[in-house]
Coordinates of C-alpha atoms in Angstrom, one line a residue:
X1 CA -41.3 62.6 7.9
X2 CA -44.9 61.2 7.7
X3 CA -46.2 64.9 8.4
X4 CA -43.0 65.5 5.2
X5 CA -44.8 63.3 3.4
X6 CA -48.6 64.1 4.1
X7 CA -47.9 68.1 2.9
X8 CA -46.5 66.8 -0.5
X9 CA -49.4 64.7 -0.5
X10 CA -51.8 67.4 -0.3
X11 CA -50.0 69.7 -2.4
X12 CA -50.2 67.4 -5.4
X13 CA -53.7 66.9 -4.6
X14 CA -54.0 70.2 -5.1
X15 CA -52.0 71.1 -8.0
X16 CA -54.4 67.7 -9.4
X17 CA -57.8 68.9 -8.3
X18 CA -57.6 72.7 -9.3
X19 CA -56.3 71.2 -13.1
X20 CA -59.4 68.8 -13.2
X21 CA -61.2 72.1 -12.3
X22 CA -62.4 72.0 -9.0
X23 CA -61.8 75.6 -6.8
X24 CA -59.3 75.9 -4.8
X25 CA -62.3 77.9 -2.4
X26 CA -63.0 74.5 -1.7
X27 CA -59.8 73.0 -2.1
X28 CA -57.7 75.0 -0.2
X29 CA -58.9 74.0 3.4
X30 CA -59.4 70.6 2.3
X31 CA -56.1 70.1 1.3
X32 CA -54.7 71.5 4.5
X33 CA -57.2 69.3 6.6
X34 CA -55.7 66.4 4.9
X35 CA -52.2 67.2 5.2
X36 CA -53.1 67.5 9.3
X37 CA -54.8 64.3 9.7
X38 CA -52.6 63.3 7.9
X39 CA -49.5 64.5 10.2
X40 CA -51.1 63.1 13.6
X41 CA -52.5 66.5 14.5
X42 CA -56.1 65.5 13.8
X43 CA -57.3 66.6 17.4
X44 CA -56.1 70.1 16.3
X45 CA -57.9 70.1 13.3
X46 CA -60.8 73.0 14.4
X47 CA -58.3 74.9 16.3
X48 CA -56.1 75.1 13.0
X49 CA -58.7 75.6 10.7
X50 CA -59.8 78.8 12.9
X51 CA -56.8 80.6 14.1
X52 CA -54.2 79.5 11.6
X53 CA -55.6 79.2 8.5
X54 CA -59.2 81.4 8.7
X55 CA -56.7 83.8 11.2
X56 CA -54.1 83.8 7.4
X57 CA -57.4 84.0 5.5
X58 CA -58.9 87.3 6.8
X59 CA -55.4 89.1 7.1
X60 CA -54.7 88.6 3.4
X61 CA -58.1 90.1 2.5
X62 CA -57.1 93.0 5.5
X63 CA -54.2 93.8 3.6
X64 CA -54.6 93.4 -0.4
X65 CA -59.1 94.0 -1.1
X66 CA -58.9 97.4 -2.0
X67 CA -56.3 96.4 -4.4
X68 CA -58.1 93.4 -5.7
X69 CA -61.4 95.7 -5.8
X70 CA -60.2 98.6 -7.1
X71 CA -58.3 96.4 -9.9
X72 CA -61.6 95.1 -11.0
X73 CA -63.2 97.9 -10.9
X74 CA -60.7 99.9 -13.4
X75 CA -60.2 97.1 -15.9
X76 CA -64.1 96.7 -16.2
X77 CA -64.3 100.9 -17.1
X78 CA -61.8 100.7 -19.0
X79 CA -63.3 97.8 -21.1
X80 CA -66.9 99.2 -21.2
X81 CA -65.7 103.2 -22.0
X82 CA -64.6 101.7 -25.0
X83 CA -61.0 102.7 -23.4
X84 CA -59.3 99.3 -23.9
X85 CA -60.8 98.9 -27.5
X86 CA -59.5 102.3 -28.4
X87 CA -56.1 101.6 -28.0
X88 CA -55.8 98.3 -29.6
X89 CA -57.8 99.6 -33.2
X90 CA -55.0 103.0 -32.6
X91 CA -52.3 100.1 -32.7
X92 CA -53.8 98.5 -35.3
X93 CA -54.4 101.0 -37.1
X94 CA -50.4 102.2 -36.9
X95 CA -48.7 99.3 -37.0
X96 CA -51.1 97.0 -39.4
X97 CA -51.6 93.0 -39.9
X98 CA -47.8 92.9 -41.5
X99 CA -47.0 93.2 -37.8
X100 CA -49.9 91.2 -35.9
X101 CA -48.1 90.0 -33.4
X102 CA -45.9 92.6 -32.0
X103 CA -48.8 94.6 -32.4
X104 CA -51.7 91.5 -30.1
X105 CA -48.6 91.7 -27.6
X106 CA -48.3 95.5 -27.6
X107 CA -51.8 96.2 -26.9
X108 CA -51.9 93.7 -24.0
X109 CA -48.7 95.0 -22.2
X110 CA -50.0 98.6 -22.5
X111 CA -53.4 97.5 -20.7
X112 CA -52.2 95.2 -18.7
X113 CA -48.7 97.9 -17.5
X114 CA -52.1 100.8 -17.1
X115 CA -53.7 98.2 -14.0
X116 CA -55.8 96.4 -16.6
X117 CA -57.1 93.1 -14.8
X118 CA -55.2 90.2 -17.6
X119 CA -58.7 88.7 -18.4
X120 CA -60.5 91.9 -19.6
X121 CA -57.8 92.2 -21.5
X122 CA -57.8 89.0 -23.5
X123 CA -61.4 88.6 -23.7
X124 CA -61.4 92.8 -25.4
X125 CA -58.1 91.5 -27.9
X126 CA -58.9 88.3 -28.7
X127 CA -61.2 89.2 -30.9
X128 CA -58.7 92.0 -32.8
X129 CA -56.5 89.1 -33.0
X130 CA -58.7 86.6 -34.5
X131 CA -58.7 89.3 -37.5
X132 CA -55.1 90.6 -37.3
X133 CA -53.7 86.8 -37.9
X134 CA -56.4 86.4 -40.2
X135 CA -55.2 88.7 -42.9
X136 CA -51.8 87.8 -41.8
X137 CA -52.5 84.2 -42.4
X138 CA -50.2 83.2 -39.5
X139 CA -51.5 80.0 -37.1
X140 CA -54.6 81.1 -34.7
X141 CA -52.6 78.8 -33.0
X142 CA -49.8 81.4 -31.9
X143 CA -52.8 83.8 -30.6
X144 CA -52.7 82.7 -27.1
X145 CA -49.1 82.8 -26.7
X146 CA -49.0 86.4 -27.7
X147 CA -52.3 87.4 -25.7
X148 CA -50.1 85.4 -22.6
X149 CA -46.5 87.4 -23.7
X150 CA -48.3 90.8 -23.4
X151 CA -50.0 90.0 -20.5
X152 CA -49.1 86.7 -18.3
X153 CA -45.2 87.9 -18.4
X154 CA -42.8 91.5 -18.0
X155 CA -46.1 93.8 -17.8
X156 CA -47.0 92.0 -14.5
X157 CA -43.4 90.8 -13.0
X158 CA -40.9 92.8 -14.2
X159 CA -41.6 96.4 -15.4
X160 CA -41.4 98.9 -12.5
X161 CA -44.3 100.3 -11.3
X162 CA -47.1 98.0 -12.5
X163 CA -49.7 97.7 -11.0
X164 CA -50.0 93.8 -10.7
X165 CA -51.5 92.0 -7.8
X166 CA -48.3 90.1 -7.6
X167 CA -46.2 92.8 -7.9
X168 CA -47.7 94.6 -4.7
X169 CA -47.6 91.4 -2.3
X170 CA -44.4 91.6 -1.2
X171 CA -44.5 95.3 0.3
X172 CA -46.1 94.3 3.6
X173 CA -43.6 91.5 3.7
X174 CA -40.4 93.5 2.2
X175 CA -41.6 96.9 3.2
X176 CA -40.6 98.0 -0.2
X177 CA -43.0 99.3 -3.2
X178 CA -44.5 98.6 -6.9
X179 CA -40.7 100.3 -8.4
X180 CA -38.1 98.2 -6.7
X181 CA -35.3 97.5 -8.2
X182 CA -36.7 99.5 -11.6
X183 CA -33.0 98.6 -13.5
X184 CA -33.0 94.8 -12.9
X185 CA -37.3 94.7 -14.0
X186 CA -36.4 96.9 -16.8
X187 CA -33.3 94.5 -18.1
X188 CA -35.6 91.0 -16.9
X189 CA -38.2 92.6 -18.7
X190 CA -36.8 92.7 -22.2
X191 CA -35.0 89.3 -22.1
X192 CA -38.8 88.3 -21.9
X193 CA -40.6 90.4 -24.1
X194 CA -37.5 90.5 -27.2
X195 CA -37.3 86.5 -26.5
X196 CA -40.5 86.0 -26.3
X197 CA -41.5 88.1 -29.6
X198 CA -38.4 86.3 -31.4
X199 CA -39.4 82.7 -30.6
X200 CA -43.2 83.8 -32.0
X201 CA -42.1 85.3 -35.2
X202 CA -40.0 82.6 -35.8
X203 CA -42.9 80.1 -35.5
X204 CA -45.3 82.4 -37.7
X205 CA -41.8 82.0 -40.0
X206 CA -42.0 78.7 -39.7
X207 CA -45.9 78.2 -40.7
X208 CA -44.9 80.6 -43.3
X209 CA -42.6 78.4 -45.0
X210 CA -44.6 75.0 -44.4
X211 CA -47.4 76.6 -45.8
X212 CA -50.2 76.4 -42.6
X213 CA -51.8 79.6 -42.8
X214 CA -54.6 80.5 -40.1
X215 CA -56.2 77.2 -40.0
X216 CA -59.6 76.1 -40.8
X217 CA -61.4 77.1 -37.1
X218 CA -65.4 76.8 -37.7
X219 CA -65.9 77.6 -34.0
X220 CA -64.9 81.6 -34.7
X221 CA -68.3 81.5 -36.4
X222 CA -69.6 81.6 -33.0
X223 CA -68.7 85.0 -32.2
X224 CA -71.3 87.3 -33.4
X225 CA -70.9 90.1 -34.9
X226 CA -73.5 92.5 -33.2
X227 CA -72.1 91.2 -29.4
X228 CA -68.3 92.2 -31.2
X229 CA -69.7 95.9 -32.3
X230 CA -71.6 96.1 -28.7
X231 CA -70.2 98.5 -26.5
X232 CA -67.1 99.2 -28.7
X233 CA -67.1 103.2 -28.1
X234 CA -64.8 105.4 -29.8
X235 CA -63.0 107.4 -27.7
X236 CA -59.9 109.7 -28.9
X237 CA -56.8 107.4 -27.4
X238 CA -55.4 110.4 -25.9
X239 CA -57.6 110.0 -23.4
X240 CA -57.9 106.4 -22.8
X241 CA -54.4 106.5 -21.9
X242 CA -54.8 109.2 -19.4
X243 CA -56.0 107.0 -17.1
X244 CA -52.7 104.7 -17.6
X245 CA -50.6 107.3 -17.5
X246 CA -52.5 108.4 -13.5
X247 CA -52.1 105.0 -12.1
X248 CA -47.8 105.2 -12.8
X249 CA -47.6 108.5 -12.9
X250 CA -50.0 109.3 -9.3
X251 CA -48.3 106.0 -7.6
X252 CA -44.4 107.3 -8.4
X253 CA -46.1 110.5 -6.8
X254 CA -46.8 109.6 -3.8
X255 CA -44.2 107.0 -3.4
X256 CA -41.1 109.2 -4.0
X257 CA -42.6 112.8 -3.6
X258 CA -44.8 113.1 -1.4
X259 CA -45.1 109.8 1.2
X260 CA -41.0 110.4 1.5
X261 CA -41.0 113.7 2.8
X262 CA -44.4 113.0 4.8
X263 CA -44.0 112.9 9.0
X264 CA -46.2 109.6 10.1
X265 CA -45.4 110.5 14.0
X266 CA -49.6 111.0 14.4
X267 CA -50.6 108.6 12.0
X268 CA -48.7 105.9 14.3
X269 CA -49.8 107.3 17.4
X270 CA -53.4 107.1 16.7
X271 CA -52.4 103.7 15.2
X272 CA -49.5 102.3 16.7
X273 CA -49.5 98.5 14.8
X274 CA -49.0 100.7 11.6
X275 CA -45.5 100.6 10.3
X276 CA -45.2 103.2 7.6
X277 CA -42.4 101.7 5.6
X278 CA -44.6 98.7 5.7
X279 CA -47.5 100.0 3.9
X280 CA -47.4 103.4 1.6
X281 CA -46.0 101.5 -1.3
X282 CA -50.3 99.9 -0.3
X283 CA -51.4 103.4 -0.1
X284 CA -49.8 104.8 -3.2
X285 CA -50.6 101.9 -5.3
X286 CA -54.4 102.5 -3.3
X287 CA -54.0 106.4 -4.5
X288 CA -53.4 106.2 -7.7
X289 CA -56.0 103.0 -8.5
X290 CA -58.9 105.3 -7.4
X291 CA -57.7 108.8 -9.1
X292 CA -57.4 106.7 -12.0
X293 CA -60.6 105.3 -11.7
X294 CA -62.8 108.6 -11.1
X295 CA -60.9 110.2 -14.1
X296 CA -62.4 106.9 -16.4
X297 CA -65.9 107.8 -14.9
X298 CA -65.8 111.5 -15.4
X299 CA -64.2 111.0 -19.1
X300 CA -67.1 109.0 -19.8
X301 CA -69.6 111.2 -18.0
X302 CA -73.0 111.6 -19.2
X303 CA -72.1 109.2 -22.4
X304 CA -72.0 105.6 -19.8
X305 CA -74.5 102.9 -21.7
X306 CA -74.6 102.0 -17.7
X307 CA -72.6 103.1 -15.4
X308 CA -73.7 101.8 -12.7
X309 CA -74.1 98.2 -14.2
X310 CA -70.4 98.8 -15.3
X311 CA -69.7 99.6 -11.7
X312 CA -71.7 96.6 -10.5
X313 CA -70.1 94.0 -12.8
X314 CA -66.2 94.9 -11.7
X315 CA -66.9 95.0 -8.4
X316 CA -68.9 91.1 -8.4
X317 CA -65.6 90.5 -10.4
X318 CA -62.7 91.2 -7.1
X319 CA -64.3 89.2 -5.1
X320 CA -62.9 85.4 -6.8
X321 CA -59.6 86.3 -7.2
X322 CA -59.2 88.0 -3.9
X323 CA -60.9 84.5 -2.1
X324 CA -59.2 82.1 -4.1
X325 CA -55.6 83.9 -3.1
X326 CA -56.7 84.1 0.2
X327 CA -57.8 81.0 0.6
X328 CA -54.1 79.4 -0.5
X329 CA -52.4 81.6 1.9
X330 CA -54.2 80.4 4.5
X331 CA -54.2 76.7 3.5
X332 CA -49.9 77.7 3.4
X333 CA -50.0 78.9 7.0
X334 CA -51.8 76.0 7.6
X335 CA -49.1 74.2 6.0
X336 CA -46.1 76.3 8.0
X337 CA -47.3 75.0 10.8
X338 CA -47.1 71.7 10.6
X339 CA -44.2 69.8 12.3
X340 CA -43.1 68.7 8.5
X341 CA -43.1 71.9 7.3
X342 CA -39.6 72.4 8.8
X343 CA -37.6 69.5 6.8
X344 CA -39.1 71.0 3.7
X345 CA -38.3 74.8 4.9
X346 CA -34.5 73.7 5.6
X347 CA -34.4 72.2 2.2
X348 CA -35.7 74.7 0.3
X349 CA -33.7 77.6 2.2
X350 CA -30.1 75.1 1.9
X351 CA -30.9 74.7 -1.7
X352 CA -27.7 78.2 -2.3
X353 CA -26.6 78.6 1.3
X354 CA -24.3 81.3 0.1
X355 CA -27.0 84.0 -1.5
X356 CA -30.7 83.5 -0.3
X357 CA -32.0 85.0 -4.0
X358 CA -31.3 81.3 -5.5
X359 CA -33.3 79.9 -2.9
X360 CA -35.9 82.9 -3.1
X361 CA -36.5 82.4 -6.9
X362 CA -36.9 78.1 -5.9
X363 CA -39.4 78.6 -3.3
X364 CA -41.8 81.2 -5.0
X365 CA -41.3 79.0 -8.9
X366 CA -41.7 76.0 -6.8
X367 CA -45.1 76.9 -5.1
X368 CA -46.0 79.0 -7.8
X369 CA -46.1 76.0 -10.0
X370 CA -47.9 73.6 -7.4
X371 CA -50.9 76.0 -7.2
X372 CA -51.0 77.3 -10.7
X373 CA -51.0 80.9 -9.9
X374 CA -48.5 83.9 -9.4
X375 CA -50.2 85.1 -7.4
X376 CA -50.9 82.4 -4.5
X377 CA -47.6 80.9 -4.8
X378 CA -46.1 84.1 -3.7
X379 CA -48.2 85.0 -1.4
X380 CA -47.7 81.0 0.1
X381 CA -44.1 80.7 -0.1
X382 CA -44.1 84.5 1.9
X383 CA -46.3 84.4 3.9
X384 CA -43.9 80.9 5.2
X385 CA -40.9 82.3 4.5
X386 CA -41.0 85.9 3.5
X387 CA -39.3 87.2 7.6
X388 CA -37.3 83.9 7.0
X389 CA -35.3 85.7 3.6
X390 CA -35.7 89.0 4.9
X391 CA -33.7 88.7 7.5
X392 CA -31.3 86.6 5.3
X393 CA -31.5 89.3 2.8
X394 CA -30.0 91.4 5.4
X395 CA -26.9 89.5 6.8
X396 CA -26.1 89.0 3.0
X397 CA -25.8 92.7 2.5
X398 CA -28.7 91.9 0.0
X399 CA -31.5 95.1 -0.5
X400 CA -35.1 94.3 0.1
X401 CA -36.4 96.1 -3.1
X402 CA -33.9 93.2 -5.2
X403 CA -35.7 90.7 -2.9
X404 CA -38.6 92.3 -3.8
X405 CA -38.1 91.9 -7.9
X406 CA -36.4 88.5 -7.5
X407 CA -39.9 87.1 -5.8
X408 CA -42.4 88.5 -8.0
X409 CA -40.7 87.3 -11.0
X410 CA -39.8 83.7 -9.9
X411 CA -43.6 83.7 -9.3
X412 CA -43.8 84.0 -13.2
X413 CA -42.3 81.8 -14.1
X414 CA -44.0 78.1 -13.9
X415 CA -47.5 79.8 -12.2
X416 CA -48.7 78.9 -16.0
X417 CA -48.4 75.2 -15.9
X418 CA -50.9 73.4 -18.1
X419 CA -53.3 73.5 -14.5
X420 CA -53.3 76.8 -14.0
X421 CA -56.4 79.0 -14.2
X422 CA -55.3 81.5 -16.1
X423 CA -54.1 79.3 -19.1
X424 CA -57.6 77.6 -18.9
X425 CA -59.1 80.6 -19.3
X426 CA -57.3 81.9 -22.0
X427 CA -57.5 79.0 -24.1
X428 CA -61.4 79.3 -24.0
X429 CA -62.0 82.4 -24.7
X430 CA -59.5 81.5 -28.0
X431 CA -61.3 78.4 -28.4
X432 CA -58.1 76.4 -28.5
X433 CA -57.2 73.6 -26.5
X434 CA -53.9 72.6 -24.6
X435 CA -52.6 70.2 -28.0
X436 CA -53.1 73.0 -30.3
X437 CA -51.3 76.4 -27.8
X438 CA -49.4 75.2 -24.7
X439 CA -46.0 74.9 -26.5
X440 CA -46.1 78.1 -27.5
X441 CA -47.5 78.9 -24.2
X442 CA -45.2 77.5 -21.9
X443 CA -41.9 78.5 -23.9
X444 CA -42.8 82.1 -23.6
X445 CA -44.1 82.4 -20.3
X446 CA -41.9 79.9 -18.3
X447 CA -38.8 79.7 -20.4
X448 CA -38.6 83.3 -21.7
X449 CA -39.4 84.8 -17.5
X450 CA -36.8 81.7 -15.4
X451 CA -34.3 83.1 -18.1
X452 CA -34.8 86.6 -17.3
X453 CA -35.2 85.6 -13.3
X454 CA -31.5 84.0 -13.8
X455 CA -29.7 87.4 -15.5
X456 CA -31.1 89.1 -12.2
X457 CA -30.4 87.4 -9.8
X458 CA -27.2 87.2 -11.4
X459 CA -26.2 90.6 -11.9
X460 CA -28.2 91.8 -8.5
X461 CA -25.6 88.7 -6.9
X462 CA -22.8 91.5 -8.7
X463 CA -24.0 94.6 -8.4
X464 CA -27.2 95.2 -5.7
X465 CA -29.8 96.6 -6.8
X466 CA -30.9 99.6 -9.4

């Protein structure tokens, strides 16, 4: 029991200190060490650090480094090429300020579904969203929730083929791919998108009835017109969309067309440790991102302001998110090695003994909420319980594809609690605070996504994966 309390204390401190702004790179090993010390295993602290924490961290980096690297580079290329801005401006011209909320959500959704980092999207879309909301006289406090709905919800966890890191994490654990359970993913996406849009539109109407308006925001003057115009290259929207289509299309081509008929016998002979079933999903995504990055470079060849600077900025930008998540995986591995974890594991697994999907959803969303990170919570949960859930699923006749989709969608439930780093960054970009905007962010990023998970679990239990 003492070891279990030590684990819970370290989790609470991890959540609290992350909210206070301390980096997870430091918190993860420190909180893991605290749990070890309080569990009475002080004599094994250094072996646990070198053999458990660092081993899990390095294995995660080994598996997902190319996804983080190529994704960050792609986002930077999309931003600096002007492609992201061209797509956003096209939607503004087509939909206008009369549909300001829908325009912002659609712009964010297209970019994130195409593989652009949600942080890049937030920076790119905020100036446009601010102007749209001001022209439509919609309260600025709804801007963060609109960006979050398009970036942090259905395109991150539910839409089949989305190249988000969250959608890639279960692949080596379940032997799936990013298109897992496409029909259920689409249903979940519709619930999140329609429900979130309805909520935001209803808040806008309520504000209009109260004559609230856009509001007085002196902080908007901080935005320099020169800064906003710099680098906003005009690109034909068809060319701007091409790399996004390539991410999804090339991924699908290799996932469903090339790899299923490929003979991997020579590969497994040379690399006997490789299980193609557990890696082809990652290989397809890597190839798709390489092709999309190359296409962006070629499209703007000779017209880049400073291609070397763009590439360097994109490459450097991947390291912090990768090692933050990898550190959380190391923390999860240490926690799983402690005797007190058995009580926690058995409790979670027995939430719904007859349906591992419910237990999995509880585990994923709880850990995502504690860590304030969907990728971090998902990684910890799969590191500690992934093999167990796969065995339970096989015993219950549940497909790994359904496990994959429920896991990813569940991780996108409570991940946006107030201490979430992405939420803090988004509010900072929009120059707003939790008091002004968090309630609406929570509604579109937690309430509707959790409802979508419940529906997907119910449909998956009745009809299986589709």
